[in-house]
């Protein structure tokens, strides 16, 4: 199978995020031979469980127990060492105490392509363990052995039948073959999910528990699964990712071919850094991860329930096409359930749209008066299979809805198993999700729906979660098709990088770690972002001359590398209309700053044209994250950003389409689109600034963060009224 | 059983919400005799199912089939009519076509105390049905028959063994006896939940499906259940309530004795009214319902899943004391599950607090190095029952945590059924919630936990939902104990009602439906809410004189009953410092208004002292809802109110404690509590204004809505800078 080329979706000039990769992983998923190092017949030993599993699963390759203590293990000849096997081995499973693993692996070098190290006692277990893991990493690299683990379950594979999950089948059942593949940082999460899927008869292709990822990481798994024909959808569990940018590229590749969904656990992790800017203060790790998922076209799942939900949807057997929109038709024979589903649809951003007059008229002829012909549609206790079919035909055949949720309560005697067949036939054109809540009888019927390949859920909320997931996947698919999340966005020629770098060099030359306002604005100007006319002056007479040249009214601001919040120290005077005003303002500022920050070094004063009143203030910030690299933030100014955290993030650089989407994610966006009849603002100008600022952060190596606050947005144009930047 | 007196929790002078009640419902839940009107032996008939149920359930009272067509039904003598029975009947179940019900009920009058009308075809089925239901209501009232239904399932009662739920037991199973009682407007919701609870072996006391509530409503059910000793907790499903204020009083009574939880379905219903005020524009039906639930001390459940969750918690068998706080200790043998639970705790407002150094030190001596001694605590695959017990003892014995979530994954061989016993013994002092996710093996163990009386859930999210519910119940209980949600709050003597009414009478006398700004402010002043000094003047010279008297700078505002948004038409000039400024402002306003609203009747001009700069603007509004009566709203001014809907609501009147809680619910509250070092604002003054405005709306009959926007809040004091009011 030819491997896909990883697309360069970042177009970053710097190579700080250069990607390093080992051999492809294919052999792990099609091994001709497996050695179990540390094999034992002693009851309860992990190696024994693995041997048992390989026997039961129908694994077709050769299995070699390795242990100097035994002649045979589990009826197979036992080898003293890997060398003793005298054959090349695809996969060696190391079921040894942590301390013995590095030596054993050294010994296997040259003989095995890949190792699975299942035991714990490595990086997760203090400094000694970390040192052991370090040795493991070294050996893997030097000896060119791909390593899964340590501290993992390894692989459960319904295609190759490899099964290194060392929990006996009577405690943890193995799921049947199917189209979903799972990669999980947590072994217990993978095991529990597998067991759940087995009980629910949901099929999987490959399950990879990669644990401490001494070598093989989530990115490796994604690259393999991207090209794996047996994998129709990928569901990940990550607590962290190893290399942010590489993860995004691998996920991006995979998501361009099949749905990729991810649970990001450990959501409470602390923020990016103790940055001075709003951007840094607001951006938590989770926000950055979410920006990365968006860039990659990956759908985030909220936790275990949505993880299982995703597996149900894509492991249902039916080929599911994500819907073209978010309009959901709800058909039920239980009024209350229908209302609950509609409520949940609204809560999850789906649209339980009202029926058109035409649809209602069509059904009125067919249905008795006590059926509720609306959305949700209540067929009452008098419902029959036929009434469900009619409701379905009357609402779903046209273009009014993108998917259906059918909540079948099994009280009415007119409902029979025929309903299942009917629905599974209808489910071809548009997704049909079934809700079958209740007890014993309903749960049996739920099994029938499942057998028929329909995604089925036992609660209203569950069914809506599935519909919402499909809707997000549909939206994502359209975005990917439209080039969103993919483009470079940036015409770097438009950006005068050389001149920008010169400004920075000058600042660094005098030992600066931040840019003073005029320099930050100079950088913006060089990137073609509009700033007010301004000049840095040294004294009062300079200020008066300059004001005359710029034209009154002007603003006067203190310029000091020591003053981060100019307004807070009384370092800003606005709307100065006369020479007298300038004189007053000048002495006022000097007094204020002397009072509030007597030690501040005052470099001079900024005289600046006043921007017109009546603009809407927004904030656009950009900075670099240690893990995911450059990203950009957008928010509405004032309270919304600082208290409401009503902001959106993307990895940089972004396209104009990304920028538009970012703006739309912010609740306060209404302020830009004519809220209370105040007219549409120039949102194209804002998008342009977002794109350009994302270009600066992505392309200018020496800038660590840069923020425009406020960017004042008018009916025509947007002006960066204040700006700051920090240097690397 | 003596019935509780309904508390007057509103202290409303008006009697627009006078409460009308029928006879107590007790007999429905302890009937000595039940007649089935329309009894039939024909297969599939609803009456047949009911007769069958009464036989199977062990109902001890007499059962009388009634049907002129038969001599016997189901082995019992069948009577021609109710009269024919010649005995007084407690409950008559009418299993007849809608059209025949009114006559049959007339015939039964004087003979039966209560009726259950199960059939549909009434209010829910068009105008003819509504007319039939009207007749039913009339008969019930005139003939003093309490009626449950129509269009309902009636009663399933594990104490009296009455069971009118007309779906056969093989389709819908009946739950065992237990402490949870359910009242549901939706029959299908009640039936499905019952079936689910039966399958989960969760016990119930009484289930009441009251359908169209021609007579017996949710409030009646709550009053009965308040005093019902068999009911330990009440769970409601409502789509609407009949009489808002009566519901609040009944729910309040019940919630003072036991946990009351409610699903409010139909959340998307339209708002209060097309009101001119922000208060009216923002207050949706759901917000008003939520204000009512808060007033009553009722916990809202989000939908079916939380409904079942509540039943699991209170039907678990263990006596559960709501926790004293929201600190959750998470103990697991599966790291990933622990992290997922911690994430979900954060999402649901619970605190997975870090372990103290002391606790960590205590456990370090006991545990091997590869156990993760933190919260969540990961005992890994090496976990045993003993390690769980040690983890529990080491963290839960002191005061560090209020409850525990134990996620037991059954992979580790060291875990045995003894774990269940250990945990159920530990669960006495503080709530212990179990999470047992996975497949076949885990589900069996889940059953063991359940048998031991522990609330147990099959997903991390489910267990956290339960913990969050308990935490909310605990908070609620403390609030009720502290008098919150209960007090009258208002010292009506402080409020000069007579003078306020005079202002209103004057306005109504000249045909006004709103109060102009000076009159609205006069109302506030009379209620001891601080307003700027102001005077209504007729012309420029009056304005100049008045400004001199008040002292410069002043504000000048147009006063017109036709101008709702003064600023939008250029009708306001601020910061006027000289006579010249007044002259300019005066002509400017006249020109602007003439231009923007040429037909507006200009009544005069308001000259007002300028309030100091630097205050935080908030909004306090109050209005009357047709269903729930007076309510009050609080929000931070500007974008936050209008776009973010960052506001809170309460039914009026409120206490100072309510007002403080309302403020705390608003995200922008940080602006009042010293955000960015700007110092604490006078939040007591704001609370005072909320209390007083809630007093005005609750006590002054003629005021329909009144709104202060903005109320400017200083470090000391708060001033109502603009106000409007609409009259009934």
PDB file of N, CA and C in Angstrom, chain B residues 516-587:
ATOM      1  N   UNK B 516     -43.058  58.503  31.780  1.00  0.00           N
ATOM      2  CA  UNK B 516     -41.906  59.221  31.237  1.00  0.00           C
ATOM      3  C   UNK B 516     -40.793  59.158  32.278  1.00  0.00           C
ATOM      4  N   UNK B 517     -39.563  59.402  31.803  1.00  0.00           N
ATOM      5  CA  UNK B 517     -38.391  59.216  32.669  1.00  0.00           C
ATOM      6  C   UNK B 517     -38.510  59.895  34.037  1.00  0.00           C
ATOM      7  N   UNK B 518     -38.917  61.189  34.097  1.00  0.00           N
ATOM      8  CA  UNK B 518     -38.986  61.807  35.440  1.00  0.00           C
ATOM      9  C   UNK B 518     -39.992  61.096  36.349  1.00  0.00           C
ATOM     10  N   UNK B 519     -41.076  60.586  35.782  1.00  0.00           N
ATOM     11  CA  UNK B 519     -42.051  59.882  36.623  1.00  0.00           C
ATOM     12  C   UNK B 519     -41.527  58.522  37.083  1.00  0.00           C
ATOM     13  N   UNK B 520     -40.862  57.834  36.162  1.00  0.00           N
ATOM     14  CA  UNK B 520     -40.274  56.534  36.533  1.00  0.00           C
ATOM     15  C   UNK B 520     -39.245  56.745  37.650  1.00  0.00           C
ATOM     16  N   UNK B 521     -38.470  57.797  37.516  1.00  0.00           N
ATOM     17  CA  UNK B 521     -37.460  58.078  38.544  1.00  0.00           C
ATOM     18  C   UNK B 521     -38.095  58.492  39.859  1.00  0.00           C
ATOM     19  N   UNK B 522     -39.230  59.187  39.755  1.00  0.00           N
ATOM     20  CA  UNK B 522     -39.945  59.574  40.962  1.00  0.00           C
ATOM     21  C   UNK B 522     -40.397  58.310  41.712  1.00  0.00           C
ATOM     22  N   UNK B 523     -40.855  57.315  40.939  1.00  0.00           N
ATOM     23  CA  UNK B 523     -41.253  56.037  41.560  1.00  0.00           C
ATOM     24  C   UNK B 523     -40.061  55.417  42.287  1.00  0.00           C
ATOM     25  N   UNK B 524     -38.910  55.423  41.628  1.00  0.00           N
ATOM     26  CA  UNK B 524     -37.706  54.852  42.249  1.00  0.00           C
ATOM     27  C   UNK B 524     -37.357  55.607  43.524  1.00  0.00           C
ATOM     28  N   UNK B 525     -37.422  56.925  43.427  1.00  0.00           N
ATOM     29  CA  UNK B 525     -37.072  57.763  44.571  1.00  0.00           C
ATOM     30  C   UNK B 525     -37.983  57.438  45.753  1.00  0.00           C
ATOM     31  N   UNK B 526     -39.269  57.255  45.455  1.00  0.00           N
ATOM     32  CA  UNK B 526     -40.232  56.953  46.511  1.00  0.00           C
ATOM     33  C   UNK B 526     -39.981  55.578  47.128  1.00  0.00           C
ATOM     34  N   UNK B 527     -39.319  54.726  46.374  1.00  0.00           N
ATOM     35  CA  UNK B 527     -38.963  53.404  46.915  1.00  0.00           C
ATOM     36  C   UNK B 527     -37.559  53.426  47.512  1.00  0.00           C
ATOM     37  N   UNK B 528     -37.032  54.616  47.746  1.00  0.00           N
ATOM     38  CA  UNK B 528     -35.709  54.811  48.346  1.00  0.00           C
ATOM     39  C   UNK B 528     -34.564  54.267  47.493  1.00  0.00           C
ATOM     40  N   UNK B 529     -34.744  54.314  46.176  1.00  0.00           N
ATOM     41  CA  UNK B 529     -33.625  53.992  45.275  1.00  0.00           C
ATOM     42  C   UNK B 529     -33.015  55.316  44.833  1.00  0.00           C
ATOM     43  N   UNK B 530     -31.673  55.374  44.908  1.00  0.00           N
ATOM     44  CA  UNK B 530     -31.020  56.655  44.624  1.00  0.00           C
ATOM     45  C   UNK B 530     -31.081  57.019  43.152  1.00  0.00           C
ATOM     46  N   UNK B 531     -31.531  58.259  42.866  1.00  0.00           N
ATOM     47  CA  UNK B 531     -31.524  58.771  41.492  1.00  0.00           C
ATOM     48  C   UNK B 531     -30.781  60.102  41.502  1.00  0.00           C
ATOM     49  N   UNK B 532     -30.291  60.564  40.341  1.00  0.00           N
ATOM     50  CA  UNK B 532     -29.624  61.869  40.329  1.00  0.00           C
ATOM     51  C   UNK B 532     -30.668  62.957  40.618  1.00  0.00           C
ATOM     52  N   UNK B 533     -30.223  64.136  41.085  1.00  0.00           N
ATOM     53  CA  UNK B 533     -31.157  65.255  41.186  1.00  0.00           C
ATOM     54  C   UNK B 533     -31.594  65.629  39.778  1.00  0.00           C
ATOM     55  N   UNK B 534     -32.876  65.855  39.599  1.00  0.00           N
ATOM     56  CA  UNK B 534     -33.360  66.165  38.254  1.00  0.00           C
ATOM     57  C   UNK B 534     -34.584  67.062  38.354  1.00  0.00           C
ATOM     58  N   UNK B 535     -34.888  67.715  37.232  1.00  0.00           N
ATOM     59  CA  UNK B 535     -36.124  68.481  37.177  1.00  0.00           C
ATOM     60  C   UNK B 535     -36.639  68.460  35.753  1.00  0.00           C
ATOM     61  N   UNK B 536     -37.949  68.385  35.616  1.00  0.00           N
ATOM     62  CA  UNK B 536     -38.581  68.444  34.300  1.00  0.00           C
ATOM     63  C   UNK B 536     -38.853  69.918  33.984  1.00  0.00           C
ATOM     64  N   UNK B 537     -38.308  70.391  32.876  1.00  0.00           N
ATOM     65  CA  UNK B 537     -38.540  71.786  32.492  1.00  0.00           C
ATOM     66  C   UNK B 537     -39.221  71.822  31.139  1.00  0.00           C
ATOM     67  N   UNK B 538     -39.809  72.987  30.832  1.00  0.00           N
ATOM     68  CA  UNK B 538     -40.612  73.075  29.613  1.00  0.00           C
ATOM     69  C   UNK B 538     -39.852  73.744  28.468  1.00  0.00           C
ATOM     70  N   UNK B 539     -38.887  74.593  28.814  1.00  0.00           N
ATOM     71  CA  UNK B 539     -38.228  75.353  27.753  1.00  0.00           C
ATOM     72  C   UNK B 539     -36.777  75.659  28.133  1.00  0.00           C
ATOM     73  N   UNK B 540     -36.115  76.358  27.232  1.00  0.00           N
ATOM     74  CA  UNK B 540     -34.698  76.648  27.401  1.00  0.00           C
ATOM     75  C   UNK B 540     -34.433  77.454  28.673  1.00  0.00           C
ATOM     76  N   UNK B 541     -35.235  78.470  28.909  1.00  0.00           N
ATOM     77  CA  UNK B 541     -34.940  79.306  30.078  1.00  0.00           C
ATOM     78  C   UNK B 541     -35.129  78.501  31.357  1.00  0.00           C
ATOM     79  N   UNK B 542     -36.148  77.626  31.334  1.00  0.00           N
ATOM     80  CA  UNK B 542     -36.322  76.727  32.485  1.00  0.00           C
ATOM     81  C   UNK B 542     -35.101  75.847  32.676  1.00  0.00           C
ATOM     82  N   UNK B 543     -34.552  75.379  31.572  1.00  0.00           N
ATOM     83  CA  UNK B 543     -33.379  74.493  31.634  1.00  0.00           C
ATOM     84  C   UNK B 543     -32.188  75.241  32.221  1.00  0.00           C
ATOM     85  N   UNK B 544     -32.008  76.470  31.767  1.00  0.00           N
ATOM     86  CA  UNK B 544     -30.861  77.245  32.244  1.00  0.00           C
ATOM     87  C   UNK B 544     -31.000  77.537  33.739  1.00  0.00           C
ATOM     88  N   UNK B 545     -32.193  77.947  34.149  1.00  0.00           N
ATOM     89  CA  UNK B 545     -32.440  78.210  35.569  1.00  0.00           C
ATOM     90  C   UNK B 545     -32.150  76.962  36.398  1.00  0.00           C
ATOM     91  N   UNK B 546     -32.690  75.873  35.909  1.00  0.00           N
ATOM     92  CA  UNK B 546     -32.607  74.605  36.640  1.00  0.00           C
ATOM     93  C   UNK B 546     -31.165  74.124  36.758  1.00  0.00           C
ATOM     94  N   UNK B 547     -30.403  74.267  35.654  1.00  0.00           N
ATOM     95  CA  UNK B 547     -29.000  73.843  35.671  1.00  0.00           C
ATOM     96  C   UNK B 547     -28.239  74.635  36.725  1.00  0.00           C
ATOM     97  N   UNK B 548     -28.535  75.939  36.815  1.00  0.00           N
ATOM     98  CA  UNK B 548     -27.901  76.761  37.828  1.00  0.00           C
ATOM     99  C   UNK B 548     -28.221  76.252  39.218  1.00  0.00           C
ATOM    100  N   UNK B 549     -29.464  75.872  39.421  1.00  0.00           N
ATOM    101  CA  UNK B 549     -29.885  75.390  40.741  1.00  0.00           C
ATOM    102  C   UNK B 549     -29.236  74.058  41.097  1.00  0.00           C
ATOM    103  N   UNK B 550     -29.200  73.149  40.093  1.00  0.00           N
ATOM    104  CA  UNK B 550     -28.623  71.809  40.336  1.00  0.00           C
ATOM    105  C   UNK B 550     -27.109  71.895  40.449  1.00  0.00           C
ATOM    106  N   UNK B 551     -26.503  72.769  39.654  1.00  0.00           N
ATOM    107  CA  UNK B 551     -25.039  72.900  39.629  1.00  0.00           C
ATOM    108  C   UNK B 551     -24.453  72.177  38.426  1.00  0.00           C
ATOM    109  N   UNK B 552     -23.583  72.865  37.682  1.00  0.00           N
ATOM    110  CA  UNK B 552     -22.957  72.266  36.500  1.00  0.00           C
ATOM    111  C   UNK B 552     -21.929  71.234  36.914  1.00  0.00           C
ATOM    112  N   UNK B 553     -21.545  70.276  36.064  1.00  0.00           N
ATOM    113  CA  UNK B 553     -22.151  69.970  34.759  1.00  0.00           C
ATOM    114  C   UNK B 553     -23.499  69.250  34.917  1.00  0.00           C
ATOM    115  N   UNK B 554     -24.315  69.357  33.866  1.00  0.00           N
ATOM    116  CA  UNK B 554     -25.610  68.669  33.890  1.00  0.00           C
ATOM    117  C   UNK B 554     -25.810  67.861  32.602  1.00  0.00           C
ATOM    118  N   UNK B 555     -26.819  67.004  32.646  1.00  0.00           N
ATOM    119  CA  UNK B 555     -27.266  66.298  31.443  1.00  0.00           C
ATOM    120  C   UNK B 555     -28.604  66.892  31.041  1.00  0.00           C
ATOM    121  N   UNK B 556     -28.857  66.931  29.733  1.00  0.00           N
ATOM    122  CA  UNK B 556     -30.133  67.412  29.227  1.00  0.00           C
ATOM    123  C   UNK B 556     -30.723  66.290  28.375  1.00  0.00           C
ATOM    124  N   UNK B 557     -31.993  65.914  28.651  1.00  0.00           N
ATOM    125  CA  UNK B 557     -32.595  64.801  27.908  1.00  0.00           C
ATOM    126  C   UNK B 557     -33.992  65.185  27.459  1.00  0.00           C
ATOM    127  N   UNK B 558     -34.359  64.775  26.288  1.00  0.00           N
ATOM    128  CA  UNK B 558     -35.714  65.004  25.825  1.00  0.00           C
ATOM    129  C   UNK B 558     -36.666  64.119  26.644  1.00  0.00           C
ATOM    130  N   UNK B 559     -37.861  64.630  26.942  1.00  0.00           N
ATOM    131  CA  UNK B 559     -38.870  63.827  27.644  1.00  0.00           C
ATOM    132  C   UNK B 559     -40.079  63.721  26.738  1.00  0.00           C
ATOM    133  N   UNK B 560     -40.359  62.490  26.306  1.00  0.00           N
ATOM    134  CA  UNK B 560     -41.500  62.287  25.417  1.00  0.00           C
ATOM    135  C   UNK B 560     -42.024  60.883  25.617  1.00  0.00           C
ATOM    136  N   UNK B 561     -43.332  60.737  25.757  1.00  0.00           N
ATOM    137  CA  UNK B 561     -43.877  59.381  25.889  1.00  0.00           C
ATOM    138  C   UNK B 561     -43.693  58.567  24.602  1.00  0.00           C
ATOM    139  N   UNK B 562     -43.351  59.264  23.506  1.00  0.00           N
ATOM    140  CA  UNK B 562     -43.222  58.552  22.232  1.00  0.00           C
ATOM    141  C   UNK B 562     -41.802  58.068  21.962  1.00  0.00           C
ATOM    142  N   UNK B 563     -40.840  58.555  22.751  1.00  0.00           N
ATOM    143  CA  UNK B 563     -39.440  58.210  22.474  1.00  0.00           C
ATOM    144  C   UNK B 563     -38.951  57.175  23.495  1.00  0.00           C
ATOM    145  N   UNK B 564     -38.769  55.955  23.031  1.00  0.00           N
ATOM    146  CA  UNK B 564     -38.327  54.906  23.943  1.00  0.00           C
ATOM    147  C   UNK B 564     -36.807  54.929  24.089  1.00  0.00           C
ATOM    148  N   UNK B 565     -36.109  55.110  22.967  1.00  0.00           N
ATOM    149  CA  UNK B 565     -34.639  55.083  23.015  1.00  0.00           C
ATOM    150  C   UNK B 565     -34.118  56.500  22.755  1.00  0.00           C
ATOM    151  N   UNK B 566     -33.997  57.276  23.807  1.00  0.00           N
ATOM    152  CA  UNK B 566     -33.621  58.692  23.698  1.00  0.00           C
ATOM    153  C   UNK B 566     -32.306  58.903  22.962  1.00  0.00           C
ATOM    154  N   UNK B 567     -31.328  58.042  23.301  1.00  0.00           N
ATOM    155  CA  UNK B 567     -30.000  58.219  22.707  1.00  0.00           C
ATOM    156  C   UNK B 567     -30.047  57.968  21.206  1.00  0.00           C
ATOM    157  N   UNK B 568     -30.829  56.979  20.803  1.00  0.00           N
ATOM    158  CA  UNK B 568     -30.874  56.619  19.390  1.00  0.00           C
ATOM    159  C   UNK B 568     -31.398  57.746  18.514  1.00  0.00           C
ATOM    160  N   UNK B 569     -32.204  58.642  19.082  1.00  0.00           N
ATOM    161  CA  UNK B 569     -32.710  59.749  18.263  1.00  0.00           C
ATOM    162  C   UNK B 569     -31.955  61.052  18.547  1.00  0.00           C
ATOM    163  N   UNK B 570     -30.831  60.940  19.247  1.00  0.00           N
ATOM    164  CA  UNK B 570     -30.047  62.153  19.546  1.00  0.00           C
ATOM    165  C   UNK B 570     -30.728  63.049  20.559  1.00  0.00           C
ATOM    166  N   UNK B 571     -31.449  62.449  21.486  1.00  0.00           N
ATOM    167  CA  UNK B 571     -32.217  63.224  22.454  1.00  0.00           C
ATOM    168  C   UNK B 571     -31.524  63.432  23.787  1.00  0.00           C
ATOM    169  N   UNK B 572     -30.220  63.176  23.836  1.00  0.00           N
ATOM    170  CA  UNK B 572     -29.493  63.294  25.096  1.00  0.00           C
ATOM    171  C   UNK B 572     -28.200  64.086  24.889  1.00  0.00           C
ATOM    172  N   UNK B 573     -27.943  65.050  25.742  1.00  0.00           N
ATOM    173  CA  UNK B 573     -26.638  65.725  25.753  1.00  0.00           C
ATOM    174  C   UNK B 573     -26.044  65.623  27.157  1.00  0.00           C
ATOM    175  N   UNK B 574     -24.802  65.160  27.229  1.00  0.00           N
ATOM    176  CA  UNK B 574     -24.184  64.927  28.551  1.00  0.00           C
ATOM    177  C   UNK B 574     -23.076  65.939  28.813  1.00  0.00           C
ATOM    178  N   UNK B 575     -22.784  66.139  30.061  1.00  0.00           N
ATOM    179  CA  UNK B 575     -21.599  66.916  30.458  1.00  0.00           C
ATOM    180  C   UNK B 575     -21.661  68.389  30.064  1.00  0.00           C
ATOM    181  N   UNK B 576     -22.858  69.001  30.102  1.00  0.00           N
ATOM    182  CA  UNK B 576     -22.973  70.410  29.743  1.00  0.00           C
ATOM    183  C   UNK B 576     -22.446  71.243  30.915  1.00  0.00           C
ATOM    184  N   UNK B 577     -21.490  72.178  30.586  1.00  0.00           N
ATOM    185  CA  UNK B 577     -20.757  72.852  31.641  1.00  0.00           C
ATOM    186  C   UNK B 577     -21.086  74.349  31.760  1.00  0.00           C
ATOM    187  N   UNK B 578     -21.750  74.881  30.739  1.00  0.00           N
ATOM    188  CA  UNK B 578     -22.002  76.325  30.740  1.00  0.00           C
ATOM    189  C   UNK B 578     -23.405  76.596  30.188  1.00  0.00           C
ATOM    190  N   UNK B 579     -23.849  77.844  30.383  1.00  0.00           N
ATOM    191  CA  UNK B 579     -25.132  78.254  29.795  1.00  0.00           C
ATOM    192  C   UNK B 579     -25.083  78.039  28.289  1.00  0.00           C
ATOM    193  N   UNK B 580     -23.944  78.382  27.712  1.00  0.00           N
ATOM    194  CA  UNK B 580     -23.759  78.227  26.271  1.00  0.00           C
ATOM    195  C   UNK B 580     -23.969  76.757  25.866  1.00  0.00           C
ATOM    196  N   UNK B 581     -23.363  75.860  26.657  1.00  0.00           N
ATOM    197  CA  UNK B 581     -23.524  74.422  26.385  1.00  0.00           C
ATOM    198  C   UNK B 581     -25.010  74.028  26.422  1.00  0.00           C
ATOM    199  N   UNK B 582     -25.723  74.565  27.391  1.00  0.00           N
ATOM    200  CA  UNK B 582     -27.145  74.243  27.518  1.00  0.00           C
ATOM    201  C   UNK B 582     -27.892  74.717  26.272  1.00  0.00           C
ATOM    202  N   UNK B 583     -27.580  75.943  25.859  1.00  0.00           N
ATOM    203  CA  UNK B 583     -28.244  76.494  24.664  1.00  0.00           C
ATOM    204  C   UNK B 583     -27.972  75.626  23.440  1.00  0.00           C
ATOM    205  N   UNK B 584     -26.687  75.272  23.273  1.00  0.00           N
ATOM    206  CA  UNK B 584     -26.312  74.416  22.131  1.00  0.00           C
ATOM    207  C   UNK B 584     -27.024  73.072  22.209  1.00  0.00           C
ATOM    208  N   UNK B 585     -26.952  72.478  23.375  1.00  0.00           N
ATOM    209  CA  UNK B 585     -27.549  71.147  23.563  1.00  0.00           C
ATOM    210  C   UNK B 585     -29.044  71.187  23.308  1.00  0.00           C
ATOM    211  N   UNK B 586     -29.684  72.232  23.821  1.00  0.00           N
ATOM    212  CA  UNK B 586     -31.128  72.351  23.674  1.00  0.00           C
ATOM    213  C   UNK B 586     -31.540  72.357  22.195  1.00  0.00           C
ATOM    214  N   UNK B 587     -30.862  73.226  21.428  1.00  0.00           N
ATOM    215  CA  UNK B 587     -31.263  73.314  20.018  1.00  0.00           C
ATOM    216  C   UNK B 587     -30.870  72.052  19.265  1.00  0.00           C
TER     217      UNK B 587
END
